[in-house]
Amino acid sequence: MLIRVLGSAAGGGFPQWNCNCANCRGVRAGQPNYRRRTQSSIAVSADGAAWTLVNASPDILQQFGNFAGSWPANGLRGCGIESVVLVDAQIDHTTGLYMLREKGSPWPIWTTDPVLEDLTRGNPILHLLEHYCGVARQPVPLDGRSFHPQGAASLDWRAMPLLSAAPPYSPHRGNPVPGDNIGLTIHDPASGRRVFYAPGLAEVDDAVFDAMATSDCVMVDGTFWTDDEMIGLGLSKKRARDIGHLAQSGPGGMIEQLARLPKHVRRILIHINNTNPILDEDSPQRAILSAAGIEVAFDGMEIEP
C-alpha cells in the first residue's frame, strides 16, 4: 500500500488568501520554518501505478500537477486516478470535482447516502457533472462491510461513522446523522498493514480508538491546537468541537488520545488550519508534538505503512 499526501491543510489552504495571521505572514515572507500547503486530500494505491483519490479539494489541479501518479500515461487523454472516495460533503473536500469534469467517461464516486443527499440537493455538484463526464455513484457501506474503489481495489476499505459536523449548507448541520462524516480503515491483505484516515474528527470514542489502535499508521484531524483557537484570534465565536474538530492540546485532546496507542503505531496529523501554531516548525507546539512522536503531514509526503 502506498499513500501520497496531495494536500495537508484545512479549508482555505496555507496561506489562506484573506488571512494575515502570523503563520500566513510568515509563509508569504518565505521564512524557512514554514512550508506552503494545499487543501486536504490523499491518493492511495496498491501498486504505485493505479490510484484512488480520497477527497477532491479545490486545489486539485495544482496537486495533480505535482503528482506524476495522476498524469496520463497511455493515449491522448487519461489519468492515473481511477475513482474518488469522499469522507464528507465539505466544500474543501468536494469542490475539486468541478475541475475533473473533462474526464471522457463517468467518474466512479464513492459516497455514503447522507453525502450523496448533500451533493445532489444542498450542493448539487453531482447533477452538474452529469452534463459533462457523468457520475457512476458507488455506495459506501456503514455496517463494517468492505468496499473496493477502482484504482486500489485489491485493498480492503471500511468506513466508520464519526462524530463530526455536516457542511453548513447541509440539512443535517444541526442534526447529524451517521455517514455525514466517516473515517476510513484501509487494509492491505498482501502485507497485513493497516491505515486509519480521519481528517475530520470531533471525538475519539471506543470504536474509533479501536480502529486506531489496530492500525499501523493513523492520519487524523490536526485542524486546531486549542479548542478556542479561532475565538482567541477574534475570527469566530465557535470552538473547534462546535465545527467537528478535536483540538490537539488540553485534557482529552488529540495528543492525549494518540499517547494511548501502542508504541508501534505511526501518528500523523493532517488537515491543519492556517492558524495552528504547529505550522511553525520552530514553535514550542511543534516541539511538543515531536517529543510525543507525532508527525505533521505535508504536501508531497509519501507513506508506505
Short mmCIF file of C-alpha atoms in Angstrom, two decimals:
data_model
loop_
_atom_site.label_atom_id
_atom_site.label_comp_id
_atom_site.label_asym_id
_atom_site.label_seq_id
_atom_site.Cartn_x
_atom_site.Cartn_y
_atom_site.Cartn_z
CA MET A 1 0.00 0.00 0.00
CA LEU A 2 1.23 3.46 -0.93
CA ILE A 3 -0.22 6.79 0.21
CA ARG A 4 0.61 10.18 -1.23
CA VAL A 5 -0.46 13.31 0.66
CA LEU A 6 -1.71 15.65 -2.06
CA GLY A 7 -2.84 18.35 0.36
CA SER A 8 -2.32 18.67 4.11
CA ALA A 9 -4.06 21.95 5.03
CA ALA A 10 -7.60 22.58 6.23
CA GLY A 11 -10.10 24.60 4.21
CA GLY A 12 -8.52 27.74 2.75
CA GLY A 13 -5.05 26.22 2.45
CA PHE A 14 -1.85 27.74 3.78
CA PRO A 15 -1.53 30.63 3.49
CA GLN A 16 -5.25 31.35 3.34
CA TRP A 17 -5.92 34.01 0.73
CA ASN A 18 -7.51 36.55 3.13
CA CYS A 19 -5.64 35.72 6.35
CA ASN A 20 -2.99 37.97 7.92
CA CYS A 21 -2.20 35.83 10.96
CA ALA A 22 1.43 35.34 12.00
CA ASN A 23 1.59 31.98 10.22
CA CYS A 24 0.28 33.30 6.91
CA ARG A 25 2.56 36.33 7.08
CA GLY A 26 5.50 34.05 7.75
CA VAL A 27 4.91 31.73 4.81
CA ARG A 28 4.32 34.67 2.44
CA ALA A 29 7.60 36.18 3.61
CA GLY A 30 9.40 32.96 2.72
CA GLN A 31 10.52 32.18 6.26
CA PRO A 32 12.26 28.77 6.21
CA ASN A 33 10.31 27.41 9.20
CA TYR A 34 7.07 27.44 7.18
CA ARG A 35 6.01 25.49 4.11
CA ARG A 36 3.01 26.12 1.85
CA ARG A 37 0.16 23.62 1.92
CA THR A 38 -2.86 22.95 -0.26
CA GLN A 39 -6.23 21.71 0.99
CA SER A 40 -6.63 18.22 2.42
CA SER A 41 -6.55 15.22 0.08
CA ILE A 42 -4.67 11.93 -0.31
CA ALA A 43 -4.17 9.33 -3.03
CA VAL A 44 -3.98 5.60 -2.27
CA SER A 45 -2.52 2.80 -4.40
CA ALA A 46 -1.83 -0.91 -4.09
CA ASP A 47 0.85 -0.99 -6.80
CA GLY A 48 2.09 2.57 -7.43
CA ALA A 49 0.52 2.59 -10.90
CA ALA A 50 -3.24 3.00 -10.36
CA TRP A 51 -4.61 5.27 -7.65
CA THR A 52 -7.77 6.12 -5.70
CA LEU A 53 -8.33 9.77 -4.79
CA VAL A 54 -9.68 10.43 -1.29
CA ASN A 55 -11.38 13.84 -1.31
CA ALA A 56 -11.23 16.27 -4.22
CA SER A 57 -10.00 19.60 -2.89
CA PRO A 58 -10.33 22.99 -4.61
CA ASP A 59 -6.56 22.75 -5.24
CA ILE A 60 -6.83 19.51 -7.21
CA LEU A 61 -5.27 20.81 -10.43
CA GLN A 62 -2.18 22.06 -8.61
CA GLN A 63 -1.99 18.79 -6.68
CA PHE A 64 -2.26 16.68 -9.85
CA GLY A 65 0.39 18.83 -11.49
CA ASN A 66 2.75 17.96 -8.65
CA PHE A 67 1.90 14.27 -8.62
CA ALA A 68 3.18 12.14 -11.51
CA GLY A 69 0.93 9.26 -10.47
CA SER A 70 -2.08 11.22 -11.71
CA TRP A 71 -0.62 12.07 -15.13
CA PRO A 72 -1.93 10.42 -18.33
CA ALA A 73 0.34 7.55 -19.32
CA ASN A 74 -1.25 5.98 -22.40
CA GLY A 75 -3.23 7.54 -25.23
CA LEU A 76 -4.15 11.16 -25.83
CA ARG A 77 -6.19 11.51 -22.63
CA GLY A 78 -6.08 9.66 -19.34
CA CYS A 79 -5.45 9.80 -15.62
CA GLY A 80 -3.75 7.56 -13.08
CA ILE A 81 -6.61 8.30 -10.67
CA GLU A 82 -9.40 5.77 -11.28
CA SER A 83 -12.02 6.71 -8.69
CA VAL A 84 -12.86 9.17 -5.91
CA VAL A 85 -13.82 8.40 -2.30
CA LEU A 86 -15.41 11.21 -0.27
CA VAL A 87 -15.30 11.16 3.54
CA ASP A 88 -17.84 14.00 3.78
CA ALA A 89 -19.54 16.68 1.68
CA GLN A 90 -17.47 19.64 2.87
CA ILE A 91 -16.61 22.32 0.30
CA ASP A 92 -12.87 21.76 0.78
CA HIS A 93 -13.27 18.04 0.04
CA THR A 94 -15.61 18.22 -2.97
CA THR A 95 -15.07 21.41 -4.99
CA GLY A 96 -12.26 19.78 -6.96
CA LEU A 97 -14.85 17.57 -8.65
CA TYR A 98 -15.72 20.58 -10.81
CA MET A 99 -12.15 20.56 -12.11
CA LEU A 100 -12.34 16.88 -13.06
CA ARG A 101 -15.27 17.32 -15.46
CA GLU A 102 -13.15 16.80 -18.61
CA LYS A 103 -12.97 13.04 -18.00
CA GLY A 104 -14.36 11.27 -21.07
CA SER A 105 -16.36 8.73 -19.06
CA PRO A 106 -18.32 8.76 -15.79
CA TRP A 107 -16.30 9.16 -12.61
CA PRO A 108 -16.79 6.37 -10.06
CA ILE A 109 -17.52 8.41 -6.91
CA TRP A 110 -17.90 6.54 -3.62
CA THR A 111 -20.12 8.23 -1.01
CA THR A 112 -22.37 7.44 1.93
CA ASP A 113 -26.08 8.12 1.49
CA PRO A 114 -26.05 11.38 3.55
CA VAL A 115 -23.14 12.72 1.47
CA LEU A 116 -24.98 11.75 -1.71
CA GLU A 117 -28.02 13.68 -0.47
CA ASP A 118 -25.93 16.78 0.23
CA LEU A 119 -24.20 16.62 -3.15
CA THR A 120 -27.44 16.20 -5.12
CA ARG A 121 -29.61 18.65 -3.15
CA GLY A 122 -27.87 21.22 -0.96
CA ASN A 123 -24.84 21.47 -3.25
CA PRO A 124 -25.86 19.56 -6.43
CA ILE A 125 -22.38 19.12 -7.84
CA LEU A 126 -23.10 15.54 -8.91
CA HIS A 127 -26.06 16.67 -11.01
CA LEU A 128 -23.82 19.27 -12.67
CA LEU A 129 -21.23 16.64 -13.56
CA GLU A 130 -23.90 14.64 -15.37
CA HIS A 131 -23.80 17.37 -18.04
CA TYR A 132 -20.06 16.79 -18.55
CA CYS A 133 -18.36 13.47 -17.77
CA GLY A 134 -21.15 11.83 -15.80
CA VAL A 135 -21.07 10.16 -12.40
CA ALA A 136 -21.10 6.47 -11.51
CA ARG A 137 -22.03 6.77 -7.84
CA GLN A 138 -20.91 3.87 -5.68
CA PRO A 139 -22.34 3.38 -2.15
CA VAL A 140 -20.02 3.35 0.87
CA PRO A 141 -21.43 0.86 3.42
CA LEU A 142 -21.54 1.86 7.08
CA ASP A 143 -22.12 -1.63 8.51
CA GLY A 144 -18.49 -2.73 8.52
CA ARG A 145 -18.54 -4.42 5.12
CA SER A 146 -15.51 -3.78 2.93
CA PHE A 147 -15.65 -1.92 -0.37
CA HIS A 148 -13.14 -1.79 -3.20
CA PRO A 149 -12.78 1.51 -5.09
CA GLN A 150 -11.26 1.45 -8.55
CA GLY A 151 -7.53 2.20 -8.52
CA ALA A 152 -6.91 0.39 -5.24
CA ALA A 153 -9.49 -2.39 -5.46
CA SER A 154 -7.16 -5.07 -4.10
CA LEU A 155 -7.14 -3.25 -0.76
CA ASP A 156 -9.94 -3.71 1.76
CA TRP A 157 -11.61 -0.39 2.59
CA ARG A 158 -14.01 0.01 5.50
CA ALA A 159 -15.92 3.10 6.63
CA MET A 160 -16.77 4.13 10.17
CA PRO A 161 -19.31 6.87 11.03
CA LEU A 162 -17.66 9.63 13.05
CA LEU A 163 -18.98 12.27 15.39
CA SER A 164 -18.24 15.45 13.46
CA ALA A 165 -20.31 18.04 11.59
CA ALA A 166 -22.04 18.16 8.22
CA PRO A 167 -21.35 21.18 5.97
CA PRO A 168 -23.06 24.48 6.87
CA TYR A 169 -25.36 24.14 3.84
CA SER A 170 -26.50 20.62 4.85
CA PRO A 171 -29.94 19.99 6.38
CA HIS A 172 -28.05 17.72 8.81
CA ARG A 173 -25.86 20.56 10.13
CA GLY A 174 -27.68 20.84 13.43
CA ASN A 175 -28.94 17.27 13.46
CA PRO A 176 -26.07 14.98 12.40
CA VAL A 177 -26.78 11.53 11.00
CA PRO A 178 -24.43 8.54 10.63
CA GLY A 179 -22.48 8.93 7.39
CA ASP A 180 -22.20 12.73 7.37
CA ASN A 181 -18.54 12.15 8.12
CA ILE A 182 -16.56 8.90 8.04
CA GLY A 183 -13.18 7.56 8.95
CA LEU A 184 -11.54 5.04 6.63
CA THR A 185 -9.64 1.91 7.56
CA ILE A 186 -7.60 0.68 4.60
CA HIS A 187 -6.09 -2.79 4.87
CA ASP A 188 -3.55 -4.39 2.56
CA PRO A 189 -4.16 -8.17 2.58
CA ALA A 190 -0.78 -8.77 0.93
CA SER A 191 1.28 -7.14 3.68
CA GLY A 192 -1.22 -7.17 6.52
CA ARG A 193 -0.63 -3.45 7.07
CA ARG A 194 -3.48 -1.14 8.01
CA VAL A 195 -4.07 2.65 7.93
CA PHE A 196 -6.79 4.71 9.62
CA TYR A 197 -7.63 8.05 7.97
CA ALA A 198 -9.93 10.67 9.53
CA PRO A 199 -9.22 14.32 8.63
CA GLY A 200 -12.36 15.47 10.46
CA LEU A 201 -12.75 14.02 13.95
CA ALA A 202 -14.59 15.57 16.89
CA GLU A 203 -14.37 12.72 19.38
CA VAL A 204 -12.37 9.54 19.88
CA ASP A 205 -14.95 7.05 21.14
CA ASP A 206 -14.24 3.39 21.85
CA ALA A 207 -14.88 2.27 18.26
CA VAL A 208 -12.61 4.96 16.82
CA PHE A 209 -9.86 4.20 19.32
CA ASP A 210 -10.03 0.51 18.50
CA ALA A 211 -9.68 1.29 14.79
CA MET A 212 -6.68 3.49 15.55
CA ALA A 213 -5.05 1.05 17.95
CA THR A 214 -5.28 -1.85 15.49
CA SER A 215 -3.69 0.17 12.67
CA ASP A 216 -0.03 0.53 11.75
CA CYS A 217 -0.47 4.21 10.85
CA VAL A 218 -3.11 6.79 11.75
CA MET A 219 -3.68 10.01 9.79
CA VAL A 220 -6.06 12.08 11.87
CA ASP A 221 -7.51 15.54 12.44
CA GLY A 222 -4.87 18.15 13.15
CA THR A 223 -7.00 21.23 12.46
CA PHE A 224 -6.59 23.25 15.67
CA TRP A 225 -4.11 23.39 18.54
CA THR A 226 -6.64 24.67 21.10
CA ASP A 227 -10.39 24.31 21.28
CA ASP A 228 -10.82 28.12 21.43
CA GLU A 229 -8.17 28.93 18.82
CA MET A 230 -10.45 30.86 16.46
CA ILE A 231 -12.18 32.63 19.35
CA GLY A 232 -8.87 33.79 20.79
CA LEU A 233 -7.88 35.29 17.45
CA GLY A 234 -11.23 37.02 17.08
CA LEU A 235 -12.02 35.06 13.91
CA SER A 236 -15.03 33.09 15.12
CA LYS A 237 -17.39 32.61 18.03
CA LYS A 238 -17.25 28.83 17.68
CA ARG A 239 -14.98 26.33 19.34
CA ALA A 240 -13.16 23.61 17.43
CA ARG A 241 -15.57 20.97 18.75
CA ASP A 242 -18.55 23.05 17.52
CA ILE A 243 -17.40 22.64 13.92
CA GLY A 244 -16.39 18.99 14.21
CA HIS A 245 -12.71 19.01 15.21
CA LEU A 246 -10.83 17.68 18.25
CA ALA A 247 -8.03 20.08 19.23
CA GLN A 248 -4.56 18.71 19.86
CA SER A 249 -3.91 20.25 23.29
CA GLY A 250 -5.88 20.19 26.52
CA PRO A 251 -7.49 17.37 28.52
CA GLY A 252 -8.74 14.63 26.21
CA GLY A 253 -7.18 16.34 23.19
CA MET A 254 -5.58 14.56 20.25
CA ILE A 255 -2.13 14.47 21.86
CA GLU A 256 -3.53 12.58 24.84
CA GLN A 257 -5.55 10.27 22.61
CA LEU A 258 -2.56 9.40 20.43
CA ALA A 259 -0.44 8.75 23.52
CA ARG A 260 -2.79 5.86 24.39
CA LEU A 261 -1.94 3.97 21.20
CA PRO A 262 0.51 1.07 21.06
CA LYS A 263 4.09 2.23 20.52
CA HIS A 264 4.39 0.75 17.01
CA VAL A 265 1.56 2.91 15.59
CA ARG A 266 2.79 5.77 13.40
CA ARG A 267 0.96 9.01 14.27
CA ILE A 268 0.39 11.72 11.64
CA LEU A 269 -1.73 14.88 11.85
CA ILE A 270 -3.41 16.10 8.66
CA HIS A 271 -5.92 18.85 7.77
CA ILE A 272 -4.00 21.64 9.55
CA ASN A 273 -5.70 25.04 9.83
CA ASN A 274 -3.70 28.10 8.85
CA THR A 275 -3.96 29.48 12.43
CA ASN A 276 -2.46 26.40 14.09
CA PRO A 277 0.95 27.20 15.65
CA ILE A 278 2.29 23.74 14.70
CA LEU A 279 2.72 25.10 11.16
CA ASP A 280 5.74 26.98 12.54
CA GLU A 281 8.34 24.21 12.57
CA ASP A 282 10.36 26.10 15.21
CA SER A 283 7.41 26.63 17.57
CA PRO A 284 7.12 25.20 21.10
CA GLN A 285 3.93 23.46 20.00
CA ARG A 286 5.77 21.65 17.20
CA ALA A 287 8.42 20.58 19.72
CA ILE A 288 5.69 19.11 21.93
CA LEU A 289 4.44 17.02 19.01
CA SER A 290 7.94 15.84 18.14
CA ALA A 291 8.57 14.79 21.73
CA ALA A 292 5.32 12.82 21.62
CA GLY A 293 6.32 11.06 18.40
CA ILE A 294 3.61 12.83 16.36
CA GLU A 295 4.33 13.88 12.77
CA VAL A 296 2.73 16.72 10.81
CA ALA A 297 1.72 15.86 7.24
CA PHE A 298 3.00 17.99 4.36
CA ASP A 299 2.17 18.17 0.68
CA GLY A 300 4.07 15.50 -1.22
CA MET A 301 4.59 13.30 1.84
CA GLU A 302 4.77 9.62 0.85
CA ILE A 303 3.75 6.91 3.28
CA GLU A 304 4.32 3.18 2.89
CA PRO A 305 2.75 1.66 6.02
#
